[in-house]
Tab-separated table of C-alpha atoms in Angstrom:
chain	number	residue	atom	x	y	z
D	2	UNK	CA	14.960	18.091	22.745
D	3	UNK	CA	15.907	14.728	21.286
D	4	UNK	CA	14.414	13.072	24.345
D	5	UNK	CA	11.185	14.984	23.827
D	6	UNK	CA	11.111	13.834	20.205
D	7	UNK	CA	11.701	10.244	21.259
D	8	UNK	CA	8.810	10.504	23.712
D	9	UNK	CA	6.512	11.888	21.017
D	10	UNK	CA	7.496	9.050	18.692
D	11	UNK	CA	6.830	6.454	21.369
D	12	UNK	CA	3.432	8.001	22.064
D	13	UNK	CA	2.711	7.980	18.344
D	14	UNK	CA	3.558	4.287	18.159
D	15	UNK	CA	1.217	3.472	21.000
D	16	UNK	CA	-1.524	5.500	19.357
D	17	UNK	CA	-1.014	3.716	16.047
D	18	UNK	CA	-1.520	0.358	17.721
D	19	UNK	CA	-4.494	1.384	19.820
D	20	UNK	CA	-6.411	3.348	17.197
D	21	UNK	CA	-7.577	1.876	13.925
D	22	UNK	CA	-10.508	1.866	11.580
D	23	UNK	CA	-12.152	-0.839	13.670
D	24	UNK	CA	-12.942	0.522	17.106
D	25	UNK	CA	-11.359	-1.767	19.663
D	26	UNK	CA	-11.543	-1.025	23.374
D	27	UNK	CA	-8.179	-0.329	25.007
D	28	UNK	CA	-8.531	-3.281	27.331
D	29	UNK	CA	-9.040	-5.638	24.399
D	30	UNK	CA	-5.953	-4.290	22.675
D	31	UNK	CA	-3.847	-4.779	25.791
D	32	UNK	CA	-5.192	-8.294	26.214
D	33	UNK	CA	-4.375	-9.031	22.587
D	34	UNK	CA	-0.821	-7.762	23.053
D	35	UNK	CA	-0.275	-10.166	25.915
D	36	UNK	CA	-2.021	-12.885	23.914
D	37	UNK	CA	-4.650	-13.404	26.565
D	38	UNK	CA	-7.650	-11.985	24.763
D	39	UNK	CA	-10.117	-12.796	22.062
D	40	UNK	CA	-8.376	-14.533	19.121
D	41	UNK	CA	-10.089	-12.324	16.570
D	42	UNK	CA	-8.793	-9.171	18.212
D	43	UNK	CA	-5.408	-10.813	18.601
D	44	UNK	CA	-5.278	-11.464	14.863
D	45	UNK	CA	-6.127	-7.863	14.114
D	46	UNK	CA	-3.602	-6.406	16.525
D	47	UNK	CA	-0.736	-8.753	15.684
D	48	UNK	CA	-1.145	-9.189	11.936
D	49	UNK	CA	-2.490	-5.788	10.959
D	50	UNK	CA	-1.860	-3.068	13.499
D	51	UNK	CA	1.567	-3.899	14.846
D	52	UNK	CA	3.188	-4.450	11.427
D	53	UNK	CA	1.550	-1.249	10.247
D	54	UNK	CA	2.885	0.752	13.176
D	55	UNK	CA	6.398	-0.690	12.793
D	56	UNK	CA	6.344	0.027	9.057
D	57	UNK	CA	5.252	3.604	9.647
D	58	UNK	CA	8.032	4.042	12.209
D	59	UNK	CA	10.716	2.655	9.894
D	60	UNK	CA	9.463	4.469	6.823
D	61	UNK	CA	9.277	7.829	8.589
D	62	UNK	CA	12.724	7.414	10.102
D	63	UNK	CA	14.213	6.328	6.771
D	64	UNK	CA	12.649	9.145	4.777
D	65	UNK	CA	13.584	11.750	7.385
D	66	UNK	CA	17.227	10.704	7.317
D	67	UNK	CA	17.345	10.390	3.534
D	68	UNK	CA	15.734	13.804	3.134
D	69	UNK	CA	18.269	15.449	5.417
D	70	UNK	CA	21.098	13.846	3.440
D	71	UNK	CA	19.721	14.955	0.093
D	72	UNK	CA	19.125	18.499	1.232
D	73	UNK	CA	22.683	18.810	2.463
D	74	UNK	CA	24.293	17.045	-0.483
D	75	UNK	CA	22.587	19.259	-3.028
D	76	UNK	CA	22.447	22.319	-0.790
D	77	UNK	CA	18.857	22.710	-1.907
D	78	UNK	CA	15.891	23.141	0.442
D	79	UNK	CA	13.557	21.500	-2.053
D	80	UNK	CA	15.597	18.333	-2.281
D	81	UNK	CA	14.059	15.123	-1.035
D	82	UNK	CA	14.874	11.397	-1.156
D	83	UNK	CA	13.023	10.881	-4.438
D	84	UNK	CA	14.605	13.750	-6.266
D	85	UNK	CA	17.021	11.576	-8.194
D	86	UNK	CA	14.227	9.456	-9.521
D	87	UNK	CA	14.371	6.559	-7.047
D	88	UNK	CA	10.621	6.448	-6.645
D	89	UNK	CA	10.107	6.975	-10.381
D	90	UNK	CA	12.333	3.981	-11.038
D	91	UNK	CA	10.440	1.896	-8.522
D	92	UNK	CA	7.136	3.042	-10.045
D	93	UNK	CA	8.382	2.083	-13.493
D	94	UNK	CA	9.288	-1.375	-12.237
D	95	UNK	CA	5.867	-1.844	-10.700
D	96	UNK	CA	4.121	-0.434	-13.774
D	97	UNK	CA	5.959	-2.895	-16.008
D	98	UNK	CA	4.879	-5.742	-13.822
D	99	UNK	CA	1.295	-4.638	-13.192
D	100	UNK	CA	0.389	-3.123	-16.519
D	101	UNK	CA	2.733	-5.127	-18.670
D	102	UNK	CA	3.729	-4.055	-22.096
D	103	UNK	CA	0.145	-3.196	-22.950
D	104	UNK	CA	-2.148	-4.634	-25.563
D	105	UNK	CA	-0.383	-7.949	-25.805
D	106	UNK	CA	-3.206	-9.724	-24.037
D	107	UNK	CA	-3.212	-12.982	-22.092
D	108	UNK	CA	-0.033	-13.287	-20.066
D	109	UNK	CA	0.538	-9.582	-19.809
D	110	UNK	CA	-2.816	-8.703	-18.345
D	111	UNK	CA	-1.972	-10.465	-15.134
D	112	UNK	CA	-1.946	-7.395	-12.969
D	113	UNK	CA	-1.105	-7.371	-9.305
D	114	UNK	CA	-2.862	-10.644	-8.617
D	115	UNK	CA	-0.797	-12.487	-11.155
D	116	UNK	CA	2.537	-11.673	-9.612
D	117	UNK	CA	1.622	-11.450	-5.988
D	118	UNK	CA	3.078	-9.164	-3.374
D	119	UNK	CA	6.609	-10.511	-3.675
D	120	UNK	CA	6.579	-9.700	-7.374
D	121	UNK	CA	5.618	-6.100	-6.692
D	122	UNK	CA	8.285	-5.656	-4.035
D	123	UNK	CA	10.981	-7.163	-6.254
D	124	UNK	CA	9.919	-5.088	-9.241
D	125	UNK	CA	9.988	-1.880	-7.220
D	126	UNK	CA	13.389	-2.731	-5.748
D	127	UNK	CA	14.764	-3.588	-9.172
D	128	UNK	CA	13.480	-0.333	-10.641
D	129	UNK	CA	14.913	1.719	-7.802
D	130	UNK	CA	18.248	-0.118	-8.020
D	131	UNK	CA	18.430	0.465	-11.770
D	132	UNK	CA	17.939	4.203	-11.360
D	133	UNK	CA	20.435	4.284	-8.507
D	134	UNK	CA	23.064	2.542	-10.650
D	135	UNK	CA	22.464	4.964	-13.471
D	136	UNK	CA	22.795	7.927	-11.164
D	137	UNK	CA	25.943	6.561	-9.494
D	138	UNK	CA	27.553	5.971	-12.888
D	139	UNK	CA	26.700	9.484	-13.974
D	140	UNK	CA	27.909	10.879	-10.671
D	141	UNK	CA	31.441	9.709	-11.436
D	142	UNK	CA	31.546	11.667	-14.679
D	143	UNK	CA	29.877	14.797	-13.467
D	144	UNK	CA	31.771	17.300	-11.405
D	145	UNK	CA	29.129	19.446	-9.866
D	146	UNK	CA	26.218	18.257	-7.756
D	147	UNK	CA	23.914	20.743	-9.408
D	148	UNK	CA	24.419	18.985	-12.742
D	149	UNK	CA	23.813	15.647	-11.082
D	150	UNK	CA	20.599	16.983	-9.617
D	151	UNK	CA	19.357	18.111	-13.004
D	152	UNK	CA	20.240	14.780	-14.582
D	153	UNK	CA	18.527	12.918	-11.772
D	154	UNK	CA	15.355	14.960	-12.117
D	155	UNK	CA	15.342	14.377	-15.880
D	156	UNK	CA	15.812	10.628	-15.474
D	157	UNK	CA	12.895	10.629	-13.043
D	158	UNK	CA	10.737	12.547	-15.514
D	159	UNK	CA	11.597	10.134	-18.297
D	160	UNK	CA	10.521	7.207	-16.151
D	161	UNK	CA	7.253	8.950	-15.298
D	162	UNK	CA	6.465	9.644	-18.940
D	163	UNK	CA	7.080	6.015	-19.843
D	164	UNK	CA	4.583	5.117	-17.163
D	165	UNK	CA	2.054	7.592	-18.557
D	166	UNK	CA	2.450	5.981	-21.944
D	167	UNK	CA	1.736	2.584	-20.479
D	168	UNK	CA	-1.242	3.862	-18.535
D	169	UNK	CA	-2.828	5.280	-21.673
D	170	UNK	CA	-2.941	1.988	-23.511
D	171	UNK	CA	-3.890	-0.359	-20.771
D	172	UNK	CA	-7.022	-1.887	-19.284
D	173	UNK	CA	-8.609	0.570	-16.821
D	174	UNK	CA	-8.694	-2.055	-14.081
D	175	UNK	CA	-4.936	-2.536	-14.282
D	176	UNK	CA	-4.377	1.200	-14.393
D	177	UNK	CA	-6.473	1.485	-11.265
D	178	UNK	CA	-4.387	-1.163	-9.524
D	179	UNK	CA	-1.228	0.706	-10.432
D	180	UNK	CA	-2.653	4.005	-9.204
D	181	UNK	CA	-3.762	2.356	-5.967
D	182	UNK	CA	-0.146	1.243	-5.448
D	183	UNK	CA	1.035	4.774	-6.160
D	184	UNK	CA	-1.070	6.201	-3.359
D	185	UNK	CA	1.180	4.565	-0.817
D	186	UNK	CA	0.220	2.539	2.231
D	187	UNK	CA	1.721	1.323	5.462
D	188	UNK	CA	-0.819	-1.466	5.715
D	189	UNK	CA	0.546	-3.831	3.115
D	190	UNK	CA	3.475	-5.255	5.051
D	191	UNK	CA	3.483	-8.530	6.913
D	192	UNK	CA	6.008	-9.724	9.476
D	193	UNK	CA	7.949	-11.594	6.808
D	194	UNK	CA	8.237	-8.353	4.828
D	195	UNK	CA	9.443	-6.601	7.941
D	196	UNK	CA	12.081	-9.285	8.427
D	197	UNK	CA	13.726	-7.798	5.336
D	198	UNK	CA	12.704	-4.157	5.643
D	199	UNK	CA	13.742	-3.685	9.269
D	200	UNK	CA	17.385	-4.815	8.959
D	201	UNK	CA	17.831	-2.929	5.680
D	202	UNK	CA	16.447	0.279	7.161
D	203	UNK	CA	18.326	-0.152	10.427
D	204	UNK	CA	21.616	-0.764	8.614
D	205	UNK	CA	21.179	2.191	6.298
D	206	UNK	CA	20.092	4.443	9.164
D	207	UNK	CA	23.186	3.447	11.117
D	208	UNK	CA	25.275	4.328	8.065
D	209	UNK	CA	23.496	7.663	7.773
D	210	UNK	CA	24.095	8.476	11.424
D	211	UNK	CA	27.733	7.466	11.121
D	212	UNK	CA	28.312	9.695	8.103
D	213	UNK	CA	27.358	13.004	9.679
D	214	UNK	CA	30.794	14.616	9.955
D	215	UNK	CA	31.527	14.918	6.223
D	216	UNK	CA	28.017	16.267	5.730
D	217	UNK	CA	28.728	19.074	8.175
D	218	UNK	CA	31.768	20.033	6.113
D	219	UNK	CA	29.781	19.853	2.878
D	220	UNK	CA	27.369	22.439	4.222
D	221	UNK	CA	29.955	25.121	3.592
D	222	UNK	CA	30.574	24.070	0.043
D	223	UNK	CA	32.635	21.422	-1.679
D	224	UNK	CA	35.863	23.399	-1.887
D	225	UNK	CA	35.763	24.163	1.814
D	226	UNK	CA	35.096	20.496	2.512
D	227	UNK	CA	38.108	19.524	0.437
D	228	UNK	CA	40.339	21.842	2.434
D	229	UNK	CA	39.035	20.150	5.571
D	230	UNK	CA	40.256	16.827	4.242
D	231	UNK	CA	36.932	15.391	3.213
D	232	UNK	CA	36.982	13.119	0.168
D	233	UNK	CA	34.095	14.799	-1.615
D	234	UNK	CA	33.638	12.175	-4.290
D	235	UNK	CA	33.553	9.329	-1.816
D	236	UNK	CA	31.160	11.192	0.463
D	237	UNK	CA	28.892	11.949	-2.453
D	238	UNK	CA	28.767	8.320	-3.551
D	239	UNK	CA	28.250	7.036	-0.022
D	240	UNK	CA	25.486	9.543	0.708
D	241	UNK	CA	23.711	8.799	-2.564
D	242	UNK	CA	23.940	5.086	-1.894
D	243	UNK	CA	22.622	5.257	1.660
D	244	UNK	CA	19.768	7.626	0.913
D	245	UNK	CA	18.728	5.670	-2.175
D	246	UNK	CA	18.718	2.418	-0.232
D	247	UNK	CA	16.537	4.053	2.420
D	248	UNK	CA	14.159	5.595	-0.100
D	249	UNK	CA	14.116	2.514	-2.327
D	250	UNK	CA	13.388	0.099	0.522
D	251	UNK	CA	10.509	2.218	1.761
D	252	UNK	CA	9.085	2.602	-1.741
D	253	UNK	CA	9.359	-1.118	-2.449
D	254	UNK	CA	7.227	-2.040	0.554
D	255	UNK	CA	5.000	1.001	0.980
D	256	UNK	CA	4.777	2.572	-2.434
D	257	UNK	CA	5.990	6.130	-2.936
D	258	UNK	CA	5.401	8.100	0.265
D	259	UNK	CA	5.132	11.762	-0.545
D	260	UNK	CA	6.184	14.800	1.363
D	261	UNK	CA	7.758	13.318	4.489
D	262	UNK	CA	11.267	13.312	3.042
D	263	UNK	CA	11.109	16.981	2.208
D	264	UNK	CA	9.248	18.393	5.185
D	265	UNK	CA	10.795	16.486	8.072
D	266	UNK	CA	14.360	17.856	7.784
D	267	UNK	CA	12.987	21.407	7.661
D	268	UNK	CA	10.839	20.825	10.714
D	269	UNK	CA	13.805	19.246	12.487
D	270	UNK	CA	16.065	22.156	11.623
D	271	UNK	CA	13.550	24.635	12.948
D	272	UNK	CA	12.920	22.633	16.102
D	273	UNK	CA	16.531	22.180	17.106
D	274	UNK	CA	17.751	25.467	15.719
D	275	UNK	CA	20.953	24.216	14.173
D	276	UNK	CA	22.131	22.517	11.011
D	277	UNK	CA	24.780	20.492	12.793
D	278	UNK	CA	24.185	17.003	11.451
D	279	UNK	CA	25.314	15.367	14.658
D	280	UNK	CA	22.064	16.631	16.168
D	281	UNK	CA	20.063	17.141	12.998
D	282	UNK	CA	20.265	13.571	11.736
D	283	UNK	CA	18.926	11.900	14.892
D	284	UNK	CA	16.300	14.630	15.152
D	285	UNK	CA	15.206	14.027	11.561
D	286	UNK	CA	15.016	10.299	12.223
D	287	UNK	CA	12.893	10.699	15.349
D	288	UNK	CA	10.696	13.438	13.963
D	289	UNK	CA	10.190	11.481	10.760
D	290	UNK	CA	9.111	8.429	12.701
D	291	UNK	CA	6.726	10.447	14.869
D	292	UNK	CA	5.160	12.327	11.965
D	293	UNK	CA	4.765	9.157	9.981
D	294	UNK	CA	3.007	7.428	12.873
D	295	UNK	CA	0.591	10.328	13.241
D	296	UNK	CA	-0.165	10.221	9.517
D	297	UNK	CA	-0.691	6.479	9.836
D	298	UNK	CA	-3.314	7.064	12.530
D	299	UNK	CA	-4.968	9.713	10.380
D	300	UNK	CA	-5.254	7.391	7.370
D	301	UNK	CA	-7.192	4.919	9.460
D	302	UNK	CA	-9.939	7.531	9.737
D	303	UNK	CA	-10.969	6.305	13.139
D	304	UNK	CA	-14.719	6.240	13.315
D	305	UNK	CA	-15.316	5.293	9.724
D	306	UNK	CA	-14.565	2.026	8.028
D	307	UNK	CA	-12.796	3.484	5.045
D	308	UNK	CA	-9.074	3.904	4.697
D	309	UNK	CA	-7.708	7.154	3.305
D	310	UNK	CA	-4.807	7.156	0.833
D	311	UNK	CA	-1.520	7.777	2.588
D	312	UNK	CA	-0.003	10.281	0.200
D	313	UNK	CA	-3.046	12.494	0.371
D	314	UNK	CA	-2.846	12.531	4.157
D	315	UNK	CA	0.888	13.177	4.424
D	316	UNK	CA	0.655	16.062	2.005
D	317	UNK	CA	-2.597	17.574	3.277
D	318	UNK	CA	-1.617	17.355	6.916
D	319	UNK	CA	1.977	18.316	6.371
D	320	UNK	CA	1.653	21.315	4.096
D	321	UNK	CA	-0.194	23.669	6.446
D	322	UNK	CA	1.984	22.582	9.367
D	323	UNK	CA	5.208	23.345	7.539
D	324	UNK	CA	3.895	26.656	6.227
D	325	UNK	CA	2.754	27.647	9.712
D	326	UNK	CA	6.091	26.658	11.201
D	327	UNK	CA	7.945	28.611	8.529
D	328	UNK	CA	5.822	31.717	8.975
D	329	UNK	CA	6.221	31.642	12.740
D	330	UNK	CA	9.930	31.117	12.859
D	331	UNK	CA	12.078	34.193	12.760
D	332	UNK	CA	15.084	32.483	11.294
D	333	UNK	CA	12.964	31.057	8.540
D	334	UNK	CA	11.587	34.421	7.626
D	335	UNK	CA	15.092	35.580	7.000
D	336	UNK	CA	15.628	32.739	4.553
D	337	UNK	CA	16.073	29.045	5.091
D	338	UNK	CA	19.588	28.159	6.066
D	339	UNK	CA	20.365	24.734	4.761
A	18	UNK	CA	-38.663	-14.837	-21.550
A	19	UNK	CA	-35.971	-17.218	-20.400
A	20	UNK	CA	-35.036	-15.142	-17.381
A	21	UNK	CA	-38.500	-15.244	-15.867
A	22	UNK	CA	-38.939	-18.972	-16.462
A	23	UNK	CA	-35.586	-19.805	-14.931
A	24	UNK	CA	-35.799	-17.452	-11.997
A	25	UNK	CA	-39.165	-18.736	-10.841
A	26	UNK	CA	-38.053	-22.080	-9.359
A	27	UNK	CA	-35.375	-20.337	-7.348
A	28	UNK	CA	-37.365	-17.339	-6.204
A	29	UNK	CA	-39.006	-19.310	-3.415
A	30	UNK	CA	-35.659	-19.773	-1.702
A	31	UNK	CA	-35.278	-16.179	-0.770
A	32	UNK	CA	-38.027	-16.322	1.762
A	33	UNK	CA	-36.465	-15.476	5.028
A	34	UNK	CA	-34.146	-18.394	5.702
A	35	UNK	CA	-30.916	-16.463	5.677
A	36	UNK	CA	-28.639	-19.078	7.117
A	37	UNK	CA	-25.339	-18.902	5.333
A	38	UNK	CA	-23.063	-16.038	6.030
A	39	UNK	CA	-21.082	-13.324	4.631
A	40	UNK	CA	-18.931	-13.664	1.605
A	41	UNK	CA	-15.787	-11.608	1.829
A	42	UNK	CA	-14.875	-8.912	-0.606
A	43	UNK	CA	-12.149	-8.929	-3.203
A	44	UNK	CA	-8.862	-7.130	-2.652
A	45	UNK	CA	-7.954	-4.059	-4.632
A	46	UNK	CA	-4.503	-2.553	-4.289
A	47	UNK	CA	-3.875	-1.254	-0.801
A	48	UNK	CA	-7.478	-1.279	0.248
A	49	UNK	CA	-9.945	-4.107	0.026
A	50	UNK	CA	-12.737	-3.366	-2.355
A	51	UNK	CA	-16.217	-4.189	-1.237
A	52	UNK	CA	-19.049	-3.969	-3.704
A	53	UNK	CA	-21.634	-1.613	-2.334
A	54	UNK	CA	-24.922	-1.523	-3.956
A	55	UNK	CA	-23.313	-1.414	-7.337
A	56	UNK	CA	-20.449	-3.222	-8.974
A	57	UNK	CA	-18.520	-2.236	-12.100
A	58	UNK	CA	-20.806	-3.883	-14.586
A	59	UNK	CA	-23.927	-4.553	-12.635
A	60	UNK	CA	-26.842	-2.240	-12.051
A	61	UNK	CA	-27.354	-0.923	-8.506
A	62	UNK	CA	-28.310	-3.312	-5.713
A	63	UNK	CA	-27.561	-6.319	-7.832
A	64	UNK	CA	-24.742	-7.897	-5.891
A	65	UNK	CA	-26.241	-7.772	-2.426
A	66	UNK	CA	-29.637	-8.724	-3.817
A	67	UNK	CA	-28.254	-11.736	-5.624
A	68	UNK	CA	-26.586	-12.910	-2.452
A	69	UNK	CA	-29.725	-12.374	-0.435
A	70	UNK	CA	-31.795	-14.251	-2.987
A	71	UNK	CA	-29.364	-17.129	-2.848
A	72	UNK	CA	-29.773	-17.351	0.886
A	73	UNK	CA	-26.596	-15.676	1.984
A	74	UNK	CA	-25.926	-12.577	3.977
A	75	UNK	CA	-23.325	-9.951	3.359
A	76	UNK	CA	-21.682	-7.832	6.021
A	77	UNK	CA	-21.839	-4.694	3.940
A	78	UNK	CA	-25.325	-5.274	2.590
A	79	UNK	CA	-26.537	-1.934	3.853
A	80	UNK	CA	-23.734	0.165	2.396
A	81	UNK	CA	-25.064	3.049	0.443
A	82	UNK	CA	-23.441	4.468	-2.592
A	83	UNK	CA	-22.288	3.134	-5.895
A	84	UNK	CA	-19.122	1.346	-6.763
A	85	UNK	CA	-16.648	-0.391	-4.505
A	86	UNK	CA	-15.385	0.912	-1.185
A	87	UNK	CA	-11.798	0.524	-0.108
A	88	UNK	CA	-11.616	-0.911	3.369
A	89	UNK	CA	-8.763	-1.590	5.690
A	90	UNK	CA	-7.838	-5.222	6.249
A	91	UNK	CA	-8.620	-4.965	9.940
A	92	UNK	CA	-12.198	-3.920	9.220
A	93	UNK	CA	-12.636	-6.798	6.816
A	94	UNK	CA	-11.093	-9.225	9.310
A	95	UNK	CA	-13.271	-8.087	12.161
A	96	UNK	CA	-16.525	-8.059	10.202
A	97	UNK	CA	-16.024	-10.946	7.832
A	98	UNK	CA	-13.085	-12.952	9.135
A	99	UNK	CA	-15.348	-15.756	10.312
A	100	UNK	CA	-17.472	-15.938	7.227
A	101	UNK	CA	-17.705	-19.511	5.942
A	102	UNK	CA	-17.616	-18.621	2.273
A	103	UNK	CA	-15.458	-16.258	0.301
A	104	UNK	CA	-16.690	-15.231	-3.146
A	105	UNK	CA	-14.420	-13.225	-5.345
A	106	UNK	CA	-14.073	-12.223	-8.992
A	107	UNK	CA	-10.363	-12.293	-9.618
A	108	UNK	CA	-9.100	-13.521	-12.986
A	109	UNK	CA	-5.744	-14.670	-11.742
A	110	UNK	CA	-6.617	-16.580	-8.624
A	111	UNK	CA	-6.605	-20.202	-9.720
A	112	UNK	CA	-5.602	-21.784	-6.429
A	113	UNK	CA	-5.325	-21.020	-2.734
A	114	UNK	CA	-1.603	-20.472	-3.225
A	115	UNK	CA	-2.419	-17.536	-5.517
A	116	UNK	CA	-4.566	-16.028	-2.792
A	117	UNK	CA	-1.787	-16.334	-0.276
A	118	UNK	CA	0.688	-14.872	-2.750
A	119	UNK	CA	-1.361	-11.696	-2.930
A	120	UNK	CA	-1.246	-11.183	0.821
A	121	UNK	CA	-0.085	-13.743	3.353
A	122	UNK	CA	-2.717	-12.526	5.802
A	123	UNK	CA	-5.566	-13.820	3.684
A	124	UNK	CA	-4.722	-17.198	5.197
A	125	UNK	CA	-6.254	-15.916	8.438
A	126	UNK	CA	-9.739	-15.949	6.999
A	127	UNK	CA	-11.819	-18.906	8.092
A	128	UNK	CA	-13.077	-19.398	4.546
A	129	UNK	CA	-9.493	-19.781	3.367
A	130	UNK	CA	-8.644	-22.265	6.086
A	131	UNK	CA	-11.719	-24.336	5.269
A	132	UNK	CA	-10.923	-24.249	1.566
A	133	UNK	CA	-14.185	-22.489	0.805
A	134	UNK	CA	-12.922	-19.800	-1.555
A	135	UNK	CA	-14.706	-19.455	-4.876
A	136	UNK	CA	-13.554	-17.308	-7.754
A	137	UNK	CA	-15.719	-16.378	-10.723
A	138	UNK	CA	-13.011	-16.980	-13.278
A	139	UNK	CA	-14.043	-20.320	-14.707
A	140	UNK	CA	-14.723	-18.870	-18.150
A	141	UNK	CA	-12.054	-16.511	-19.407
A	142	UNK	CA	-11.842	-15.248	-22.971
A	143	UNK	CA	-8.671	-15.392	-25.081
A	144	UNK	CA	-7.873	-11.740	-24.344
A	145	UNK	CA	-8.272	-12.225	-20.627
A	146	UNK	CA	-11.858	-10.991	-20.430
A	147	UNK	CA	-14.071	-12.555	-17.820
A	148	UNK	CA	-17.370	-13.990	-19.002
A	149	UNK	CA	-18.874	-13.220	-15.600
A	150	UNK	CA	-19.044	-9.584	-16.659
A	151	UNK	CA	-20.325	-10.383	-20.140
A	152	UNK	CA	-22.768	-13.248	-20.064
A	153	UNK	CA	-23.336	-12.789	-16.363
A	154	UNK	CA	-24.722	-9.294	-16.762
A	155	UNK	CA	-27.282	-10.507	-19.277
A	156	UNK	CA	-28.083	-13.719	-17.391
A	157	UNK	CA	-28.170	-13.011	-13.666
A	158	UNK	CA	-30.166	-16.201	-13.277
A	159	UNK	CA	-26.984	-18.141	-14.084
A	160	UNK	CA	-25.103	-16.270	-11.372
A	161	UNK	CA	-27.940	-16.825	-8.957
A	162	UNK	CA	-27.925	-20.536	-9.735
A	163	UNK	CA	-24.180	-20.667	-9.085
A	164	UNK	CA	-24.560	-18.806	-5.805
A	165	UNK	CA	-27.281	-21.141	-4.630
A	166	UNK	CA	-25.145	-24.160	-5.526
A	167	UNK	CA	-22.270	-22.677	-3.532
A	168	UNK	CA	-24.126	-21.362	-0.512
A	169	UNK	CA	-26.875	-23.983	-0.264
A	170	UNK	CA	-25.510	-27.075	-2.066
A	171	UNK	CA	-28.261	-29.314	-0.767
A	172	UNK	CA	-30.785	-27.394	-2.856
A	173	UNK	CA	-29.010	-27.818	-6.161
A	174	UNK	CA	-27.353	-31.217	-6.253
A	175	UNK	CA	-25.476	-31.947	-9.447
A	176	UNK	CA	-25.566	-28.358	-10.624
A	177	UNK	CA	-22.682	-27.526	-12.925
A	178	UNK	CA	-21.175	-24.172	-12.052
A	179	UNK	CA	-21.131	-21.687	-14.873
A	180	UNK	CA	-18.857	-18.942	-13.634
A	181	UNK	CA	-17.483	-19.902	-10.237
A	182	UNK	CA	-14.879	-22.465	-9.404
A	183	UNK	CA	-13.591	-23.558	-6.043
A	184	UNK	CA	-9.988	-22.673	-5.337
A	185	UNK	CA	-7.951	-25.566	-4.064
A	186	UNK	CA	-4.359	-25.895	-2.963
């Protein structure tokens, strides 16, 4: 089953490179890949399509893993990587940079163009890191994960309302730039961005895959895990850290990517039929990557020149699929086992 | 009326000799906005018409619809990557380094490599407002004069640009 998933992901990657909003014949794409073709096509394939496909692969894998971790940690089927406000924190960082403190004029109306791409990435990372620190600090004082979940959701809501406040009093053009960022994209990354994103994602994914045994114990409840010798507090901190790094890195480079983090673990669980994280985690990673690549192809709207917003596609494509899968599956009808 | 008197000497240029090429569109967030037949402040068909009157062509000149379209970078690269001139209205782009800061891949455009990027941000108000959208809307002849000076410099020697400035390193 894992091999089948890997094959689907590989096929998805190939599709993402071959298909795009500009129709390019397959032969031209292959020539461009071997650097023997037309330089214009080569530029498109190497600077636009390949980075986009790699980003989609990494983002899907990262969000799938982070989603599985969050759902197990909080024992909640609606949990997802952004539930503790990581993406809200990143959005707040970007909003501060893009929209500024509103109404001050001059220096603060710089917008995206004033700070450049690096500024946006740094602001998003800083925002996500700030929220993560806050949540980790609170996690030490709070005993139950349910309380932590509530606090995290509230912190996320507070960040979102601050953003709404800023959006109300700002120039519509800047608000539009911020909203465009919030729609998410895989197309904004260059190879130098990937030189940072890839190692961070790979490292965090390795950590996620290595930490599967305590998660299996946590499935039965924290007290049971304690009797099995698992250090619950340390596991909680480590899991929060890894999943927030995954979610934060993806958000910093791609904007908030909706839906994948929540749907992919469910689809993985239904596909492999077990909640054993030793199988579930790799399955979530592969399935996340494959789904993300397919969404990436869909956003390119092959045949038309326009590009569709990523979050709309992930949610619109994903929702009916997950509902159909849930309705079909017998085990799901009897209640989702997390 | 001043508009008619000023437009007349330039009107003869729009007769058929469409030599210069396609200016590239301005970036907007994740997509790359391309003015269709209408721009934020301008009435329909103004942008493409102005370019055509100045002797340029525009890859998306036959786009229907109002407002900007968001395009993928690969579409823009394939249709307009070789364009000799890049015209943009971006308040914060004062040099080529600013352009590259926004997205490193803009350096792949031929117009960027030749240093032929022009931004209409020469006159900015104290609050950050761009005069291109204020005076420019009322005086399209000034914009047209600027475009002619940029696209066909031999026709307007010594013209002082009102709204556009060339972006240098």
